[in-house]
C-alpha cells in the first residue's frame, strides 16, 4: 500500500513542490488549501503527472472547518503517514510599533494556531498506528529577528519550539518530527508579504540565486525517506550567498 502525505498550503510555492515531489516518489497526496480555484489547478497538474491524490478544501485558521474536512476524508485516505505543515505566510515589513493588527492576527492564526490544529487532529492516529512523520516548514527567521520581521519572526520561532516540544513528547513512539528552516526561497511569499506589490517583491530576489520550492521539497522527501531509526530533527537551508536571516550578499 502506498504511503499517504498530507500537505497544507499545497497550492503554491513549497507546498505545491512538496505535493508534486512526494507524488512522483510514489506517495498518495492529500493537497490542502483554502483557495478552490488554485486547488483545482493543482489537481489538474497532479492528474497530468499520474499522481493519485485528493484535494481537501479548508483554511487551517478555521479549526472547526479543518476538523470536519479531516473527518470527511474517505476511509482509505485517513491513515496519513506524513504530515507536512507548510501553510504559512508573512505580511508586512513595518516596524513593530507601526504594525497592522489584522496582519498580526493572520500570521499568528496561520503560522502557529493552524499548525497546532493540524498536528492535534492528525498525530494521534500516527501514535495509535505506531508510525508516521511530521514535517514542519519553519524558517531561518525563527532563529533571530530582523528589521521589520518582528511578529513573523516570532511565529517561526514558535514553530521551532513547538516542533522541538512535539519531538520530545513523541520520543517514546516511532513517530518522527522534522523542522525545515528555509532561507530566501523564490515563491509568491514576498508578493503576499507586500500585499501584491510585485515590483517590491521582485526586489527581494535581485542579485542573488535564491532557493526554490523544489529545493525545500527535496529536503522534506529526504527526511521522510530516511531509515526508520533516523530522525532528521532540524535542517537550515540557505542560498549559497546568504549567511543568515539578514546577511545576504548580492552580486
PDB file of C-alpha atoms in Angstrom, residues 87-243:
ATOM      1  CA  UNK A  87       0.659  26.608   5.364  1.00  0.00           C
ATOM      2  CA  UNK A  88       2.135  29.917   6.468  1.00  0.00           C
ATOM      3  CA  UNK A  89       2.821  33.470   5.397  1.00  0.00           C
ATOM      4  CA  UNK A  90       4.412  36.781   6.231  1.00  0.00           C
ATOM      5  CA  UNK A  91       2.515  40.051   5.999  1.00  0.00           C
ATOM      6  CA  UNK A  92       4.101  43.485   6.093  1.00  0.00           C
ATOM      7  CA  UNK A  93       7.583  44.679   6.944  1.00  0.00           C
ATOM      8  CA  UNK A  94       6.743  47.655   9.137  1.00  0.00           C
ATOM      9  CA  UNK A  95       8.403  48.430  12.451  1.00  0.00           C
ATOM     10  CA  UNK A  96       6.597  46.646  15.261  1.00  0.00           C
ATOM     11  CA  UNK A  97       5.225  49.905  16.663  1.00  0.00           C
ATOM     12  CA  UNK A  98       3.557  50.598  13.301  1.00  0.00           C
ATOM     13  CA  UNK A  99       2.346  47.047  12.626  1.00  0.00           C
ATOM     14  CA  UNK A 100      -1.082  46.140  11.303  1.00  0.00           C
ATOM     15  CA  UNK A 101      -3.293  44.264  13.776  1.00  0.00           C
ATOM     16  CA  UNK A 102      -5.041  42.290  11.021  1.00  0.00           C
ATOM     17  CA  UNK A 103      -1.668  41.184   9.584  1.00  0.00           C
ATOM     18  CA  UNK A 104      -0.544  40.060  13.027  1.00  0.00           C
ATOM     19  CA  UNK A 105      -3.709  38.046  13.598  1.00  0.00           C
ATOM     20  CA  UNK A 106      -3.444  36.351  10.203  1.00  0.00           C
ATOM     21  CA  UNK A 107       0.183  35.330  10.758  1.00  0.00           C
ATOM     22  CA  UNK A 108      -0.432  34.032  14.266  1.00  0.00           C
ATOM     23  CA  UNK A 109      -3.625  32.211  13.308  1.00  0.00           C
ATOM     24  CA  UNK A 110      -1.986  30.565  10.280  1.00  0.00           C
ATOM     25  CA  UNK A 111       1.640  30.002  11.217  1.00  0.00           C
ATOM     26  CA  UNK A 112       1.075  28.923  14.823  1.00  0.00           C
ATOM     27  CA  UNK A 113      -2.534  28.037  15.558  1.00  0.00           C
ATOM     28  CA  UNK A 114      -3.170  26.439  12.161  1.00  0.00           C
ATOM     29  CA  UNK A 115      -0.083  24.256  12.528  1.00  0.00           C
ATOM     30  CA  UNK A 116      -1.151  23.264  16.037  1.00  0.00           C
ATOM     31  CA  UNK A 117      -4.677  22.379  14.917  1.00  0.00           C
ATOM     32  CA  UNK A 118      -3.480  20.211  12.046  1.00  0.00           C
ATOM     33  CA  UNK A 119      -0.984  18.480  14.329  1.00  0.00           C
ATOM     34  CA  UNK A 120      -3.587  17.850  17.007  1.00  0.00           C
ATOM     35  CA  UNK A 121      -6.010  16.305  14.508  1.00  0.00           C
ATOM     36  CA  UNK A 122      -3.519  14.069  12.664  1.00  0.00           C
ATOM     37  CA  UNK A 123      -0.789  12.951  15.065  1.00  0.00           C
ATOM     38  CA  UNK A 124      -2.962  10.878  17.470  1.00  0.00           C
ATOM     39  CA  UNK A 125      -3.661   8.483  14.586  1.00  0.00           C
ATOM     40  CA  UNK A 126       0.062   8.144  13.936  1.00  0.00           C
ATOM     41  CA  UNK A 127       0.709   7.341  17.589  1.00  0.00           C
ATOM     42  CA  UNK A 128      -2.095   4.783  17.604  1.00  0.00           C
ATOM     43  CA  UNK A 129      -0.775   3.059  14.460  1.00  0.00           C
ATOM     44  CA  UNK A 130       2.837   3.225  15.650  1.00  0.00           C
ATOM     45  CA  UNK A 131       4.198   5.019  12.566  1.00  0.00           C
ATOM     46  CA  UNK A 132       4.232   8.426  10.963  1.00  0.00           C
ATOM     47  CA  UNK A 133       6.143  11.628  10.450  1.00  0.00           C
ATOM     48  CA  UNK A 134       5.533  15.345  10.897  1.00  0.00           C
ATOM     49  CA  UNK A 135       7.488  17.836   8.816  1.00  0.00           C
ATOM     50  CA  UNK A 136       7.053  21.462   9.830  1.00  0.00           C
ATOM     51  CA  UNK A 137       8.180  24.203   7.468  1.00  0.00           C
ATOM     52  CA  UNK A 138       9.794  26.779   9.717  1.00  0.00           C
ATOM     53  CA  UNK A 139      12.219  29.498   8.645  1.00  0.00           C
ATOM     54  CA  UNK A 140      15.641  30.963   9.244  1.00  0.00           C
ATOM     55  CA  UNK A 141      13.538  33.880  10.540  1.00  0.00           C
ATOM     56  CA  UNK A 142      12.813  31.768  13.607  1.00  0.00           C
ATOM     57  CA  UNK A 143      16.478  31.833  14.632  1.00  0.00           C
ATOM     58  CA  UNK A 144      16.782  35.598  15.068  1.00  0.00           C
ATOM     59  CA  UNK A 145      14.671  38.659  14.432  1.00  0.00           C
ATOM     60  CA  UNK A 146      15.462  41.020  11.578  1.00  0.00           C
ATOM     61  CA  UNK A 147      14.332  44.584  10.879  1.00  0.00           C
ATOM     62  CA  UNK A 148      10.596  44.636  10.221  1.00  0.00           C
ATOM     63  CA  UNK A 149      10.295  40.903  10.817  1.00  0.00           C
ATOM     64  CA  UNK A 150       9.060  41.171  14.419  1.00  0.00           C
ATOM     65  CA  UNK A 151       5.798  39.163  14.517  1.00  0.00           C
ATOM     66  CA  UNK A 152       6.631  36.927  11.538  1.00  0.00           C
ATOM     67  CA  UNK A 153       9.974  36.017  13.144  1.00  0.00           C
ATOM     68  CA  UNK A 154       8.153  35.330  16.406  1.00  0.00           C
ATOM     69  CA  UNK A 155       5.740  32.926  14.697  1.00  0.00           C
ATOM     70  CA  UNK A 156       8.605  30.982  13.146  1.00  0.00           C
ATOM     71  CA  UNK A 157      10.448  30.904  16.474  1.00  0.00           C
ATOM     72  CA  UNK A 158       7.230  29.403  17.839  1.00  0.00           C
ATOM     73  CA  UNK A 159       7.285  26.791  15.067  1.00  0.00           C
ATOM     74  CA  UNK A 160      10.782  25.755  16.167  1.00  0.00           C
ATOM     75  CA  UNK A 161       9.761  25.483  19.827  1.00  0.00           C
ATOM     76  CA  UNK A 162       6.502  23.688  19.021  1.00  0.00           C
ATOM     77  CA  UNK A 163       8.390  21.251  16.774  1.00  0.00           C
ATOM     78  CA  UNK A 164      11.009  20.573  19.439  1.00  0.00           C
ATOM     79  CA  UNK A 165       8.282  20.065  22.035  1.00  0.00           C
ATOM     80  CA  UNK A 166       6.396  17.628  19.809  1.00  0.00           C
ATOM     81  CA  UNK A 167       9.585  15.666  19.151  1.00  0.00           C
ATOM     82  CA  UNK A 168      10.186  15.379  22.889  1.00  0.00           C
ATOM     83  CA  UNK A 169       6.587  14.331  23.531  1.00  0.00           C
ATOM     84  CA  UNK A 170       6.842  11.639  20.825  1.00  0.00           C
ATOM     85  CA  UNK A 171      10.278  10.316  21.799  1.00  0.00           C
ATOM     86  CA  UNK A 172       8.752   7.140  23.266  1.00  0.00           C
ATOM     87  CA  UNK A 173       6.984   6.415  19.948  1.00  0.00           C
ATOM     88  CA  UNK A 174       8.174   5.622  16.405  1.00  0.00           C
ATOM     89  CA  UNK A 175       6.747   8.920  15.113  1.00  0.00           C
ATOM     90  CA  UNK A 176       9.448  11.274  13.811  1.00  0.00           C
ATOM     91  CA  UNK A 177       9.425  15.077  13.712  1.00  0.00           C
ATOM     92  CA  UNK A 178      11.421  17.400  11.447  1.00  0.00           C
ATOM     93  CA  UNK A 179      11.734  21.178  11.271  1.00  0.00           C
ATOM     94  CA  UNK A 180      12.943  22.531   7.926  1.00  0.00           C
ATOM     95  CA  UNK A 181      14.091  26.149   8.087  1.00  0.00           C
ATOM     96  CA  UNK A 182      14.449  27.706   4.631  1.00  0.00           C
ATOM     97  CA  UNK A 183      16.167  30.971   3.930  1.00  0.00           C
ATOM     98  CA  UNK A 184      15.439  33.029   0.822  1.00  0.00           C
ATOM     99  CA  UNK A 185      13.075  30.981  -1.386  1.00  0.00           C
ATOM    100  CA  UNK A 186      11.669  32.488  -4.580  1.00  0.00           C
ATOM    101  CA  UNK A 187       7.933  31.801  -4.406  1.00  0.00           C
ATOM    102  CA  UNK A 188       4.921  34.106  -4.100  1.00  0.00           C
ATOM    103  CA  UNK A 189       5.938  34.581  -0.433  1.00  0.00           C
ATOM    104  CA  UNK A 190       7.180  38.142  -0.907  1.00  0.00           C
ATOM    105  CA  UNK A 191       4.266  39.078  -3.141  1.00  0.00           C
ATOM    106  CA  UNK A 192       1.919  38.057  -0.323  1.00  0.00           C
ATOM    107  CA  UNK A 193       4.052  39.863   2.254  1.00  0.00           C
ATOM    108  CA  UNK A 194       3.842  43.105   0.310  1.00  0.00           C
ATOM    109  CA  UNK A 195       0.123  42.733  -0.399  1.00  0.00           C
ATOM    110  CA  UNK A 196       0.526  42.228  -4.148  1.00  0.00           C
ATOM    111  CA  UNK A 197       3.263  44.810  -4.784  1.00  0.00           C
ATOM    112  CA  UNK A 198       5.073  42.730  -7.431  1.00  0.00           C
ATOM    113  CA  UNK A 199       7.901  45.215  -8.038  1.00  0.00           C
ATOM    114  CA  UNK A 200       8.761  45.353  -4.352  1.00  0.00           C
ATOM    115  CA  UNK A 201       8.534  41.565  -4.103  1.00  0.00           C
ATOM    116  CA  UNK A 202      10.832  41.046  -7.105  1.00  0.00           C
ATOM    117  CA  UNK A 203      13.478  43.246  -5.492  1.00  0.00           C
ATOM    118  CA  UNK A 204      13.815  40.731  -2.655  1.00  0.00           C
ATOM    119  CA  UNK A 205      15.448  38.248  -5.043  1.00  0.00           C
ATOM    120  CA  UNK A 206      17.580  40.629  -7.119  1.00  0.00           C
ATOM    121  CA  UNK A 207      21.302  39.939  -7.185  1.00  0.00           C
ATOM    122  CA  UNK A 208      21.139  36.500  -5.601  1.00  0.00           C
ATOM    123  CA  UNK A 209      20.358  32.988  -6.806  1.00  0.00           C
ATOM    124  CA  UNK A 210      17.621  32.080  -4.306  1.00  0.00           C
ATOM    125  CA  UNK A 211      16.324  28.688  -3.275  1.00  0.00           C
ATOM    126  CA  UNK A 212      13.276  27.230  -4.999  1.00  0.00           C
ATOM    127  CA  UNK A 213      10.294  25.334  -3.674  1.00  0.00           C
ATOM    128  CA  UNK A 214      11.792  22.200  -5.242  1.00  0.00           C
ATOM    129  CA  UNK A 215      14.964  22.616  -3.167  1.00  0.00           C
ATOM    130  CA  UNK A 216      12.938  22.508   0.045  1.00  0.00           C
ATOM    131  CA  UNK A 217      10.758  19.649  -1.210  1.00  0.00           C
ATOM    132  CA  UNK A 218      13.948  17.652  -1.858  1.00  0.00           C
ATOM    133  CA  UNK A 219      14.956  18.097   1.781  1.00  0.00           C
ATOM    134  CA  UNK A 220      11.486  17.121   3.006  1.00  0.00           C
ATOM    135  CA  UNK A 221      11.469  13.967   0.893  1.00  0.00           C
ATOM    136  CA  UNK A 222      14.970  13.034   2.085  1.00  0.00           C
ATOM    137  CA  UNK A 223      13.852  13.360   5.706  1.00  0.00           C
ATOM    138  CA  UNK A 224      10.712  11.294   5.072  1.00  0.00           C
ATOM    139  CA  UNK A 225      12.635   8.538   3.307  1.00  0.00           C
ATOM    140  CA  UNK A 226      15.425   8.238   5.880  1.00  0.00           C
ATOM    141  CA  UNK A 227      15.577   4.854   7.642  1.00  0.00           C
ATOM    142  CA  UNK A 228      13.073   4.425  10.463  1.00  0.00           C
ATOM    143  CA  UNK A 229      15.792   4.785  13.116  1.00  0.00           C
ATOM    144  CA  UNK A 230      16.989   8.104  11.653  1.00  0.00           C
ATOM    145  CA  UNK A 231      15.218  11.303  12.667  1.00  0.00           C
ATOM    146  CA  UNK A 232      16.272  14.429  10.794  1.00  0.00           C
ATOM    147  CA  UNK A 233      15.427  16.771  13.645  1.00  0.00           C
ATOM    148  CA  UNK A 234      16.207  20.144  12.065  1.00  0.00           C
ATOM    149  CA  UNK A 235      17.612  21.416   8.780  1.00  0.00           C
ATOM    150  CA  UNK A 236      18.631  25.012   7.986  1.00  0.00           C
ATOM    151  CA  UNK A 237      18.678  25.553   4.214  1.00  0.00           C
ATOM    152  CA  UNK A 238      20.147  28.778   2.826  1.00  0.00           C
ATOM    153  CA  UNK A 239      21.037  30.106  -0.592  1.00  0.00           C
ATOM    154  CA  UNK A 240      24.787  29.996  -1.108  1.00  0.00           C
ATOM    155  CA  UNK A 241      25.222  33.778  -0.756  1.00  0.00           C
ATOM    156  CA  UNK A 242      23.007  34.039   2.322  1.00  0.00           C
ATOM    157  CA  UNK A 243      24.779  33.891   5.672  1.00  0.00           C
TER     158      UNK A 243
END
